PDB file of C-alpha atoms in Angstrom:
ATOM      1  CA  MET M   1      66.708  30.005 335.276  1.00  0.00           C
ATOM      2  CA  ASP M   2      63.855  31.563 337.253  1.00  0.00           C
ATOM      3  CA  VAL M   3      60.468  29.915 337.743  1.00  0.00           C
ATOM      4  CA  THR M   4      57.986  31.299 335.226  1.00  0.00           C
ATOM      5  CA  LEU M   5      54.247  31.815 335.410  1.00  0.00           C
ATOM      6  CA  THR M   6      53.892  29.549 332.393  1.00  0.00           C
ATOM      7  CA  GLN M   7      55.581  26.720 334.275  1.00  0.00           C
ATOM      8  CA  LEU M   8      53.285  27.235 337.243  1.00  0.00           C
ATOM      9  CA  ARG M   9      50.206  27.372 335.032  1.00  0.00           C
ATOM     10  CA  TYR M  10      51.171  24.173 333.209  1.00  0.00           C
ATOM     11  CA  PHE M  11      51.956  22.444 336.499  1.00  0.00           C
ATOM     12  CA  VAL M  12      48.615  23.421 338.080  1.00  0.00           C
ATOM     13  CA  GLU M  13      46.687  22.227 335.023  1.00  0.00           C
ATOM     14  CA  ALA M  14      48.584  18.926 334.949  1.00  0.00           C
ATOM     15  CA  ALA M  15      47.831  18.465 338.657  1.00  0.00           C
ATOM     16  CA  ALA M  16      44.132  19.141 338.015  1.00  0.00           C
ATOM     17  CA  GLN M  17      43.957  16.709 335.073  1.00  0.00           C
ATOM     18  CA  LEU M  18      46.531  14.209 336.406  1.00  0.00           C
ATOM     19  CA  SER M  19      47.600  13.926 332.806  1.00  0.00           C
ATOM     20  CA  MET M  20      50.115  15.716 330.608  1.00  0.00           C
ATOM     21  CA  THR M  21      47.902  15.051 327.600  1.00  0.00           C
ATOM     22  CA  GLY M  22      44.809  16.334 329.375  1.00  0.00           C
ATOM     23  CA  ALA M  23      46.626  19.467 330.489  1.00  0.00           C
ATOM     24  CA  ALA M  24      47.905  20.113 326.977  1.00  0.00           C
ATOM     25  CA  LEU M  25      44.395  19.808 325.556  1.00  0.00           C
ATOM     26  CA  ARG M  26      42.976  22.230 328.128  1.00  0.00           C
ATOM     27  CA  LEU M  27      45.812  24.697 327.579  1.00  0.00           C
ATOM     28  CA  ASN M  28      45.733  24.297 323.791  1.00  0.00           C
ATOM     29  CA  VAL M  29      49.471  23.639 323.607  1.00  0.00           C
ATOM     30  CA  ALA M  30      51.636  20.696 322.627  1.00  0.00           C
ATOM     31  CA  GLN M  31      52.081  17.938 325.214  1.00  0.00           C
ATOM     32  CA  SER M  32      55.853  18.271 324.814  1.00  0.00           C
ATOM     33  CA  ALA M  33      55.584  21.906 325.952  1.00  0.00           C
ATOM     34  CA  VAL M  34      53.760  20.898 329.144  1.00  0.00           C
ATOM     35  CA  SER M  35      56.197  18.058 329.877  1.00  0.00           C
ATOM     36  CA  ALA M  36      59.238  20.274 329.279  1.00  0.00           C
ATOM     37  CA  ALA M  37      57.895  23.123 331.441  1.00  0.00           C
ATOM     38  CA  ILE M  38      57.157  20.813 334.365  1.00  0.00           C
ATOM     39  CA  ALA M  39      60.509  19.062 334.047  1.00  0.00           C
ATOM     40  CA  GLN M  40      62.257  22.461 334.121  1.00  0.00           C
ATOM     41  CA  LEU M  41      60.190  23.461 337.163  1.00  0.00           C
ATOM     42  CA  GLU M  42      61.114  20.266 339.007  1.00  0.00           C
ATOM     43  CA  ARG M  43      64.816  20.750 338.214  1.00  0.00           C
ATOM     44  CA  HIS M  44      64.717  24.355 339.391  1.00  0.00           C
ATOM     45  CA  VAL M  45      62.945  23.536 342.672  1.00  0.00           C
ATOM     46  CA  GLY M  46      65.018  20.395 343.164  1.00  0.00           C
ATOM     47  CA  THR M  47      62.204  17.937 343.823  1.00  0.00           C
ATOM     48  CA  GLN M  48      59.842  15.669 341.932  1.00  0.00           C
ATOM     49  CA  PHE M  49      56.190  16.756 341.793  1.00  0.00           C
ATOM     50  CA  PHE M  50      54.737  13.846 339.809  1.00  0.00           C
ATOM     51  CA  ILE M  51      55.155  10.109 339.533  1.00  0.00           C
ATOM     52  CA  ARG M  52      54.749   9.309 335.851  1.00  0.00           C
ATOM     53  CA  GLN M  53      52.756   6.142 335.162  1.00  0.00           C
ATOM     54  CA  ARG M  54      52.474   5.325 331.479  1.00  0.00           C
ATOM     55  CA  SER M  55      49.139   3.539 331.701  1.00  0.00           C
ATOM     56  CA  LYS M  56      47.591   5.468 334.611  1.00  0.00           C
ATOM     57  CA  GLY M  57      48.738   9.050 334.047  1.00  0.00           C
ATOM     58  CA  LEU M  58      50.210  11.181 336.812  1.00  0.00           C
ATOM     59  CA  VAL M  59      50.238  10.863 340.597  1.00  0.00           C
ATOM     60  CA  LEU M  60      51.171  13.846 342.743  1.00  0.00           C
ATOM     61  CA  THR M  61      54.013  13.264 345.178  1.00  0.00           C
ATOM     62  CA  PRO M  62      53.675  14.665 348.731  1.00  0.00           C
ATOM     63  CA  ALA M  63      55.852  17.606 347.619  1.00  0.00           C
ATOM     64  CA  GLY M  64      53.617  18.086 344.581  1.00  0.00           C
ATOM     65  CA  GLU M  65      50.464  18.117 346.727  1.00  0.00           C
ATOM     66  CA  LEU M  66      51.950  20.885 348.872  1.00  0.00           C
ATOM     67  CA  PHE M  67      53.320  22.894 345.974  1.00  0.00           C
ATOM     68  CA  VAL M  68      50.140  22.842 343.888  1.00  0.00           C
ATOM     69  CA  ARG M  69      48.269  24.939 346.460  1.00  0.00           C
ATOM     70  CA  ASP M  70      51.094  27.470 346.647  1.00  0.00           C
ATOM     71  CA  ALA M  71      51.233  27.636 342.852  1.00  0.00           C
ATOM     72  CA  GLN M  72      47.478  28.181 342.677  1.00  0.00           C
ATOM     73  CA  ALA M  73      47.753  30.986 345.229  1.00  0.00           C
ATOM     74  CA  ILE M  74      50.549  32.663 343.261  1.00  0.00           C
ATOM     75  CA  LEU M  75      48.577  32.530 340.013  1.00  0.00           C
ATOM     76  CA  ALA M  76      45.470  33.836 341.765  1.00  0.00           C
ATOM     77  CA  GLN M  77      47.475  36.750 343.197  1.00  0.00           C
ATOM     78  CA  VAL M  78      48.817  37.630 339.755  1.00  0.00           C
ATOM     79  CA  GLU M  79      45.311  37.486 338.285  1.00  0.00           C
ATOM     80  CA  GLU M  80      44.041  39.708 341.084  1.00  0.00           C
ATOM     81  CA  SER M  81      46.736  42.307 340.398  1.00  0.00           C
ATOM     82  CA  ILE M  82      45.841  42.308 336.703  1.00  0.00           C
ATOM     83  CA  ASP M  83      42.151  42.686 337.582  1.00  0.00           C
ATOM     84  CA  HIS M  84      42.928  45.720 339.732  1.00  0.00           C
ATOM     85  CA  ALA M  85      44.983  47.280 336.969  1.00  0.00           C
ATOM     86  CA  ARG M  86      42.176  46.775 334.450  1.00  0.00           C
ATOM     87  CA  GLY M  87      39.518  48.070 336.798  1.00  0.00           C
ATOM     88  CA  GLU M  88      36.463  46.237 338.141  1.00  0.00           C
ATOM     89  CA  HIS M  89      34.134  48.099 335.799  1.00  0.00           C
ATOM     90  CA  GLN M  90      35.415  46.246 332.754  1.00  0.00           C
ATOM     91  CA  SER M  91      34.004  42.960 331.530  1.00  0.00           C
ATOM     92  CA  VAL M  92      35.715  40.000 333.178  1.00  0.00           C
ATOM     93  CA  THR M  93      37.651  37.680 330.858  1.00  0.00           C
ATOM     94  CA  GLY M  94      39.463  34.369 331.109  1.00  0.00           C
ATOM     95  CA  ARG M  95      38.286  31.008 332.422  1.00  0.00           C
ATOM     96  CA  ILE M  96      36.716  29.913 335.695  1.00  0.00           C
ATOM     97  CA  ARG M  97      35.811  26.394 336.765  1.00  0.00           C
ATOM     98  CA  ILE M  98      32.855  25.876 339.074  1.00  0.00           C
ATOM     99  CA  ALA M  99      32.057  22.709 341.007  1.00  0.00           C
ATOM    100  CA  CYS M 100      28.324  22.556 341.756  1.00  0.00           C
ATOM    101  CA  PHE M 101      26.370  20.245 344.032  1.00  0.00           C
ATOM    102  CA  SER M 102      24.168  18.222 341.687  1.00  0.00           C
ATOM    103  CA  THR M 103      20.811  19.039 343.317  1.00  0.00           C
ATOM    104  CA  LEU M 104      21.586  22.763 343.178  1.00  0.00           C
ATOM    105  CA  ALA M 105      22.667  22.736 339.546  1.00  0.00           C
ATOM    106  CA  PRO M 106      19.247  22.725 337.803  1.00  0.00           C
ATOM    107  CA  PHE M 107      17.911  25.421 340.121  1.00  0.00           C
ATOM    108  CA  LEU M 108      20.793  27.892 339.981  1.00  0.00           C
ATOM    109  CA  LEU M 109      23.205  27.221 337.121  1.00  0.00           C
ATOM    110  CA  PRO M 110      20.975  28.080 334.123  1.00  0.00           C
ATOM    111  CA  GLY M 111      20.228  31.558 335.476  1.00  0.00           C
ATOM    112  CA  VAL M 112      23.807  32.088 336.672  1.00  0.00           C
ATOM    113  CA  LEU M 113      25.341  31.111 333.325  1.00  0.00           C
ATOM    114  CA  THR M 114      22.852  33.272 331.428  1.00  0.00           C
ATOM    115  CA  LYS M 115      23.659  36.269 333.614  1.00  0.00           C
ATOM    116  CA  LEU M 116      27.406  35.745 333.207  1.00  0.00           C
ATOM    117  CA  ARG M 117      27.053  35.473 329.423  1.00  0.00           C
ATOM    118  CA  GLU M 118      25.140  38.762 329.372  1.00  0.00           C
ATOM    119  CA  ASP M 119      27.477  40.688 331.687  1.00  0.00           C
ATOM    120  CA  HIS M 120      30.805  39.026 330.838  1.00  0.00           C
ATOM    121  CA  PRO M 121      30.615  37.507 327.344  1.00  0.00           C
ATOM    122  CA  SER M 122      34.371  36.844 327.250  1.00  0.00           C
ATOM    123  CA  LEU M 123      34.323  34.826 330.465  1.00  0.00           C
ATOM    124  CA  GLU M 124      34.651  31.088 329.812  1.00  0.00           C
ATOM    125  CA  VAL M 125      32.820  29.028 332.432  1.00  0.00           C
ATOM    126  CA  GLU M 126      33.296  25.308 332.985  1.00  0.00           C
ATOM    127  CA  VAL M 127      31.033  23.341 335.322  1.00  0.00           C
ATOM    128  CA  ILE M 128      31.547  20.124 337.270  1.00  0.00           C
ATOM    129  CA  GLU M 129      28.368  18.599 338.746  1.00  0.00           C
ATOM    130  CA  THR M 130      29.161  16.456 341.771  1.00  0.00           C
ATOM    131  CA  ASP M 131      28.401  15.780 345.440  1.00  0.00           C
ATOM    132  CA  THR M 132      29.964  17.274 348.586  1.00  0.00           C
ATOM    133  CA  PRO M 133      33.137  15.120 348.558  1.00  0.00           C
ATOM    134  CA  GLY M 134      33.477  15.888 344.857  1.00  0.00           C
ATOM    135  CA  CYS M 135      33.245  19.643 345.461  1.00  0.00           C
ATOM    136  CA  ILE M 136      35.861  19.427 348.204  1.00  0.00           C
ATOM    137  CA  SER M 137      38.190  17.326 346.052  1.00  0.00           C
ATOM    138  CA  ALA M 138      37.780  19.652 343.059  1.00  0.00           C
ATOM    139  CA  LEU M 139      38.831  22.648 345.146  1.00  0.00           C
ATOM    140  CA  LEU M 140      41.751  20.895 346.833  1.00  0.00           C
ATOM    141  CA  THR M 141      43.148  19.483 343.582  1.00  0.00           C
ATOM    142  CA  GLY M 142      42.700  22.645 341.550  1.00  0.00           C
ATOM    143  CA  GLN M 143      40.037  21.167 339.266  1.00  0.00           C
ATOM    144  CA  ALA M 144      37.697  23.974 340.363  1.00  0.00           C
ATOM    145  CA  ASP M 145      38.271  27.586 341.369  1.00  0.00           C
ATOM    146  CA  LEU M 146      34.938  27.876 343.138  1.00  0.00           C
ATOM    147  CA  ALA M 147      32.263  25.545 344.491  1.00  0.00           C
ATOM    148  CA  LEU M 148      28.536  26.131 344.845  1.00  0.00           C
ATOM    149  CA  CYS M 149      27.398  23.630 347.434  1.00  0.00           C
ATOM    150  CA  TYR M 150      25.859  23.064 350.843  1.00  0.00           C
ATOM    151  CA  ASP M 151      27.750  23.771 354.035  1.00  0.00           C
ATOM    152  CA  LEU M 152      28.140  20.094 354.896  1.00  0.00           C
ATOM    153  CA  ASP M 153      31.429  19.008 356.504  1.00  0.00           C
ATOM    154  CA  LEU M 154      33.640  21.367 354.524  1.00  0.00           C
ATOM    155  CA  PRO M 155      37.245  21.276 355.849  1.00  0.00           C
ATOM    156  CA  GLU M 156      38.883  24.229 357.566  1.00  0.00           C
ATOM    157  CA  SER M 157      41.095  24.872 354.539  1.00  0.00           C
ATOM    158  CA  ILE M 158      38.008  25.941 352.572  1.00  0.00           C
ATOM    159  CA  SER M 159      36.446  29.369 353.015  1.00  0.00           C
ATOM    160  CA  ARG M 160      32.719  29.684 352.527  1.00  0.00           C
ATOM    161  CA  SER M 161      30.254  32.529 352.035  1.00  0.00           C
ATOM    162  CA  VAL M 162      26.565  31.882 352.720  1.00  0.00           C
ATOM    163  CA  VAL M 163      24.341  32.840 349.778  1.00  0.00           C
ATOM    164  CA  ASP M 164      21.078  31.207 350.876  1.00  0.00           C
ATOM    165  CA  THR M 165      19.489  29.389 353.806  1.00  0.00           C
ATOM    166  CA  VAL M 166      16.699  26.889 353.214  1.00  0.00           C
ATOM    167  CA  ARG M 167      14.401  25.023 355.560  1.00  0.00           C
ATOM    168  CA  PRO M 168      13.527  21.379 354.811  1.00  0.00           C
ATOM    169  CA  TYR M 169       9.987  20.313 353.961  1.00  0.00           C
ATOM    170  CA  VAL M 170       8.086  17.051 353.688  1.00  0.00           C
ATOM    171  CA  ALA M 171       7.277  15.816 350.187  1.00  0.00           C
ATOM    172  CA  LEU M 172       4.057  13.770 350.081  1.00  0.00           C
ATOM    173  CA  PRO M 173       1.965  12.147 347.349  1.00  0.00           C
ATOM    174  CA  PRO M 174      -1.069  14.321 346.581  1.00  0.00           C
ATOM    175  CA  GLN M 175      -3.508  11.634 347.758  1.00  0.00           C
ATOM    176  CA  HIS M 176      -1.899  11.408 351.216  1.00  0.00           C
ATOM    177  CA  HIS M 177      -4.292  12.335 354.029  1.00  0.00           C
ATOM    178  CA  LEU M 178      -1.837  14.999 355.273  1.00  0.00           C
ATOM    179  CA  ALA M 179      -1.047  16.482 351.851  1.00  0.00           C
ATOM    180  CA  ASP M 180      -3.352  19.460 352.372  1.00  0.00           C
ATOM    181  CA  SER M 181      -2.069  20.244 355.855  1.00  0.00           C
ATOM    182  CA  GLY M 182      -0.461  23.616 356.368  1.00  0.00           C
ATOM    183  CA  THR M 183       2.209  22.075 358.567  1.00  0.00           C
ATOM    184  CA  ILE M 184       3.035  18.591 359.733  1.00  0.00           C
ATOM    185  CA  ALA M 185       4.774  17.088 362.764  1.00  0.00           C
ATOM    186  CA  LEU M 186       7.383  14.496 361.858  1.00  0.00           C
ATOM    187  CA  SER M 187       5.933  12.161 364.467  1.00  0.00           C
ATOM    188  CA  ALA M 188       2.817  11.849 362.265  1.00  0.00           C
ATOM    189  CA  LEU M 189       4.965  10.022 359.698  1.00  0.00           C
ATOM    190  CA  ALA M 190       6.515   7.545 362.120  1.00  0.00           C
ATOM    191  CA  ARG M 191       4.952   4.472 360.450  1.00  0.00           C
ATOM    192  CA  GLU M 192       5.256   5.748 356.885  1.00  0.00           C
ATOM    193  CA  SER M 193       7.691   4.481 354.254  1.00  0.00           C
ATOM    194  CA  PHE M 194      10.620   6.855 353.726  1.00  0.00           C
ATOM    195  CA  VAL M 195      12.244   7.616 350.354  1.00  0.00           C
ATOM    196  CA  LEU M 196      15.819   8.715 351.059  1.00  0.00           C
ATOM    197  CA  LEU M 197      17.887  11.102 348.959  1.00  0.00           C
ATOM    198  CA  ASP M 198      20.993   8.950 349.228  1.00  0.00           C
ATOM    199  CA  MET M 199      24.066  11.128 348.664  1.00  0.00           C
ATOM    200  CA  PRO M 200      27.199  11.495 350.810  1.00  0.00           C
ATOM    201  CA  HIS M 201      26.548  13.739 353.840  1.00  0.00           C
ATOM    202  CA  THR M 202      23.045  14.473 352.545  1.00  0.00           C
ATOM    203  CA  ARG M 203      21.768  11.050 353.608  1.00  0.00           C
ATOM    204  CA  ASP M 204      22.984  11.607 357.175  1.00  0.00           C
ATOM    205  CA  LEU M 205      21.254  14.973 357.366  1.00  0.00           C
ATOM    206  CA  MET M 206      17.950  13.641 355.994  1.00  0.00           C
ATOM    207  CA  LEU M 207      17.948  10.669 358.358  1.00  0.00           C
ATOM    208  CA  ALA M 208      18.761  12.926 361.317  1.00  0.00           C
ATOM    209  CA  ILE M 209      15.825  15.189 360.454  1.00  0.00           C
ATOM    210  CA  ALA M 210      13.465  12.216 360.054  1.00  0.00           C
ATOM    211  CA  ARG M 211      14.546  10.868 363.467  1.00  0.00           C
ATOM    212  CA  LEU M 212      13.299  14.075 365.078  1.00  0.00           C
ATOM    213  CA  GLY M 213       9.865  12.462 364.751  1.00  0.00           C
ATOM    214  CA  GLY M 214      10.846  10.131 367.582  1.00  0.00           C
ATOM    215  CA  SER M 215      11.512   6.911 365.706  1.00  0.00           C
ATOM    216  CA  GLU M 216      13.891   5.373 363.188  1.00  0.00           C
ATOM    217  CA  PRO M 217      12.703   6.151 359.635  1.00  0.00           C
ATOM    218  CA  ASP M 218      11.535   3.158 357.593  1.00  0.00           C
ATOM    219  CA  VAL M 219      13.740   3.548 354.514  1.00  0.00           C
ATOM    220  CA  ARG M 220      12.010   1.566 351.756  1.00  0.00           C
ATOM    221  CA  PHE M 221      13.605   3.241 348.740  1.00  0.00           C
ATOM    222  CA  ARG M 222      16.689   5.340 348.185  1.00  0.00           C
ATOM    223  CA  SER M 223      18.220   7.186 345.238  1.00  0.00           C
ATOM    224  CA  ALA M 224      21.049   9.625 344.587  1.00  0.00           C
ATOM    225  CA  SER M 225      18.762  11.422 342.117  1.00  0.00           C
ATOM    226  CA  TYR M 226      16.618  14.268 343.423  1.00  0.00           C
ATOM    227  CA  GLU M 227      14.103  13.792 340.609  1.00  0.00           C
ATOM    228  CA  THR M 228      13.892  10.037 341.145  1.00  0.00           C
ATOM    229  CA  VAL M 229      13.061  10.637 344.806  1.00  0.00           C
ATOM    230  CA  ARG M 230      10.321  13.093 343.817  1.00  0.00           C
ATOM    231  CA  THR M 231       8.897  10.652 341.282  1.00  0.00           C
ATOM    232  CA  PHE M 232       8.809   7.818 343.847  1.00  0.00           C
ATOM    233  CA  VAL M 233       6.952  10.083 346.276  1.00  0.00           C
ATOM    234  CA  ALA M 234       4.457  11.195 343.635  1.00  0.00           C
ATOM    235  CA  ARG M 235       3.775   7.520 342.874  1.00  0.00           C
ATOM    236  CA  GLY M 236       2.803   6.934 346.500  1.00  0.00           C
ATOM    237  CA  LEU M 237       5.880   4.874 347.421  1.00  0.00           C
ATOM    238  CA  GLY M 238       6.555   6.920 350.560  1.00  0.00           C
ATOM    239  CA  TYR M 239       7.351  10.400 351.837  1.00  0.00           C
ATOM    240  CA  SER M 240      10.649  12.239 351.661  1.00  0.00           C
ATOM    241  CA  ILE M 241      12.404  15.214 353.185  1.00  0.00           C
ATOM    242  CA  LEU M 242      13.882  17.684 350.712  1.00  0.00           C
ATOM    243  CA  HIS M 243      15.228  21.229 350.606  1.00  0.00           C
ATOM    244  CA  GLN M 244      15.108  22.578 347.059  1.00  0.00           C
ATOM    245  CA  ARG M 245      11.676  23.698 345.814  1.00  0.00           C
ATOM    246  CA  PRO M 246      10.838  23.651 342.098  1.00  0.00           C
ATOM    247  CA  GLN M 247       8.605  26.358 340.665  1.00  0.00           C
ATOM    248  CA  HIS M 248       5.950  23.622 340.190  1.00  0.00           C
ATOM    249  CA  GLN M 249       5.235  20.273 341.829  1.00  0.00           C
ATOM    250  CA  LEU M 250       5.194  18.150 338.657  1.00  0.00           C
ATOM    251  CA  THR M 251       7.580  15.217 338.197  1.00  0.00           C
ATOM    252  CA  TYR M 252       9.292  13.978 335.048  1.00  0.00           C
ATOM    253  CA  ASP M 253       6.618  11.364 334.393  1.00  0.00           C
ATOM    254  CA  GLY M 254       3.729  13.809 334.826  1.00  0.00           C
ATOM    255  CA  GLY M 255       2.994  13.010 338.456  1.00  0.00           C
ATOM    256  CA  LYS M 256       2.503  15.565 341.185  1.00  0.00           C
ATOM    257  CA  LEU M 257       3.482  15.858 344.817  1.00  0.00           C
ATOM    258  CA  ALA M 258       2.683  18.099 347.773  1.00  0.00           C
ATOM    259  CA  ALA M 259       5.229  20.142 349.731  1.00  0.00           C
ATOM    260  CA  VAL M 260       4.250  20.507 353.397  1.00  0.00           C
ATOM    261  CA  GLU M 261       6.078  22.625 355.972  1.00  0.00           C
ATOM    262  CA  ILE M 262       7.585  20.861 359.000  1.00  0.00           C
ATOM    263  CA  ARG M 263       6.196  21.953 362.355  1.00  0.00           C
ATOM    264  CA  ASP M 264       9.164  20.693 364.360  1.00  0.00           C
ATOM    265  CA  ASP M 265      12.310  22.666 365.082  1.00  0.00           C
ATOM    266  CA  VAL M 266      14.516  21.394 362.266  1.00  0.00           C
ATOM    267  CA  PRO M 267      17.978  22.545 361.143  1.00  0.00           C
ATOM    268  CA  GLU M 268      18.185  24.814 358.122  1.00  0.00           C
ATOM    269  CA  LEU M 269      20.670  24.134 355.360  1.00  0.00           C
ATOM    270  CA  LYS M 270      23.095  26.777 354.126  1.00  0.00           C
ATOM    271  CA  THR M 271      24.008  27.135 350.477  1.00  0.00           C
ATOM    272  CA  VAL M 272      27.533  28.507 350.162  1.00  0.00           C
ATOM    273  CA  LEU M 273      30.110  29.653 347.679  1.00  0.00           C
ATOM    274  CA  ALA M 274      33.382  28.032 348.666  1.00  0.00           C
ATOM    275  CA  HIS M 275      37.020  28.455 347.699  1.00  0.00           C
ATOM    276  CA  LEU M 276      40.401  27.664 349.204  1.00  0.00           C
ATOM    277  CA  LYS M 277      41.361  30.006 352.045  1.00  0.00           C
ATOM    278  CA  SER M 278      44.809  30.303 350.512  1.00  0.00           C
ATOM    279  CA  HIS M 279      43.319  31.902 347.385  1.00  0.00           C
ATOM    280  CA  ARG M 280      42.204  35.497 347.266  1.00  0.00           C
ATOM    281  CA  PRO M 281      38.946  35.851 345.288  1.00  0.00           C
ATOM    282  CA  THR M 282      39.650  37.140 341.785  1.00  0.00           C
ATOM    283  CA  ALA M 283      37.380  39.323 339.667  1.00  0.00           C
ATOM    284  CA  ARG M 284      36.125  36.132 338.004  1.00  0.00           C
ATOM    285  CA  VAL M 285      35.161  34.636 341.356  1.00  0.00           C
ATOM    286  CA  ARG M 286      33.440  37.858 342.396  1.00  0.00           C
ATOM    287  CA  ALA M 287      31.536  37.963 339.094  1.00  0.00           C
ATOM    288  CA  VAL M 288      30.224  34.443 339.640  1.00  0.00           C
ATOM    289  CA  ALA M 289      29.318  35.227 343.255  1.00  0.00           C
ATOM    290  CA  GLN M 290      27.322  38.255 342.163  1.00  0.00           C
ATOM    291  CA  ALA M 291      25.483  36.241 339.512  1.00  0.00           C
ATOM    292  CA  VAL M 292      24.656  33.495 342.040  1.00  0.00           C
ATOM    293  CA  ARG M 293      23.227  35.962 344.538  1.00  0.00           C
ATOM    294  CA  GLN M 294      21.163  37.672 341.844  1.00  0.00           C
ATOM    295  CA  GLN M 295      19.787  34.319 340.675  1.00  0.00           C
ATOM    296  CA  ILE M 296      18.777  33.335 344.214  1.00  0.00           C
ATOM    297  CA  VAL M 297      16.953  36.634 344.708  1.00  0.00           C
ATOM    298  CA  SER M 298      15.200  36.286 341.344  1.00  0.00           C
ATOM    299  CA  ALA M 299      14.155  32.688 342.036  1.00  0.00           C
ATOM    300  CA  LYS M 300      12.692  33.601 345.420  1.00  0.00           C
ATOM    301  CA  ALA M 301      10.815  36.540 343.937  1.00  0.00           C
ATOM    302  CA  ALA M 302       9.351  34.331 341.196  1.00  0.00           C
ATOM    303  CA  ARG M 303       8.268  31.689 343.700  1.00  0.00           C
ATOM    304  CA  GLU M 304       6.619  34.261 345.984  1.00  0.00           C
ATOM    305  CA  LEU M 305       4.819  35.817 343.024  1.00  0.00           C
ATOM    306  CA  LYS M 306       3.499  32.409 341.979  1.00  0.00           C
ATOM    307  CA  ASN M 307       2.317  31.599 345.485  1.00  0.00           C
TER     308      ASN M 307
END
């Protein structure tokens, strides 16, 4: 018996969910159908792809980890051929899963999802909000087809396309004596308390930027929440270094903060769309990429108009 696309699709979904039950729910089929298809696939290939653990679900074997990427590439190639046959002018259908860096999500996803719903109403979009390691893992395990994240330590197996470049700024409480400055040197904050956005990879970047002021930053508070950091700053608990800029400077609790440009030569941060190099971008991926770029342009235009 030949390997079928259904077997590959069931296998990829089971690898993404690490559960036969989870895969069956996502595929809207019986669990027995998923189990049978994967068992047939393993017999045909002659190797075991999963270790079945009754209480803990599935674990990919080394052979399974290698095969899942090849299976994803095959399915992507088939989808691409179908897209070409249909023509790019038609509305894109099917499902796409996007992993999004959590601090980017509130700025970009609402506009992106709205645009996709307008242009491609039959496209089903699923979103995973996570950090950089989570985006990488989602792509490598097949849990996501595409990631919207920062270009921070992405492995060579992941291709990335830059969609935006942002320069960091200093967030200060409005009563700070430097809040009304046009620009600020980081050395002027050497003795100030620092509120750190404490996320993997992000924390290292923020600390490295703060050290450009010539001293070790005095980290008094830290949080993995972008909004919590902003609220702490607005309350006068310290300054922070951030990248994303809301349309207004209000915080959740009604406070306000000032965004001041950094005078020093500081590294800019690239926002990228990322996918596995082994996967050719499908029409669904290209539709999302177009919506992301349009949202970034619209957001910049709105911010410039407000300023």
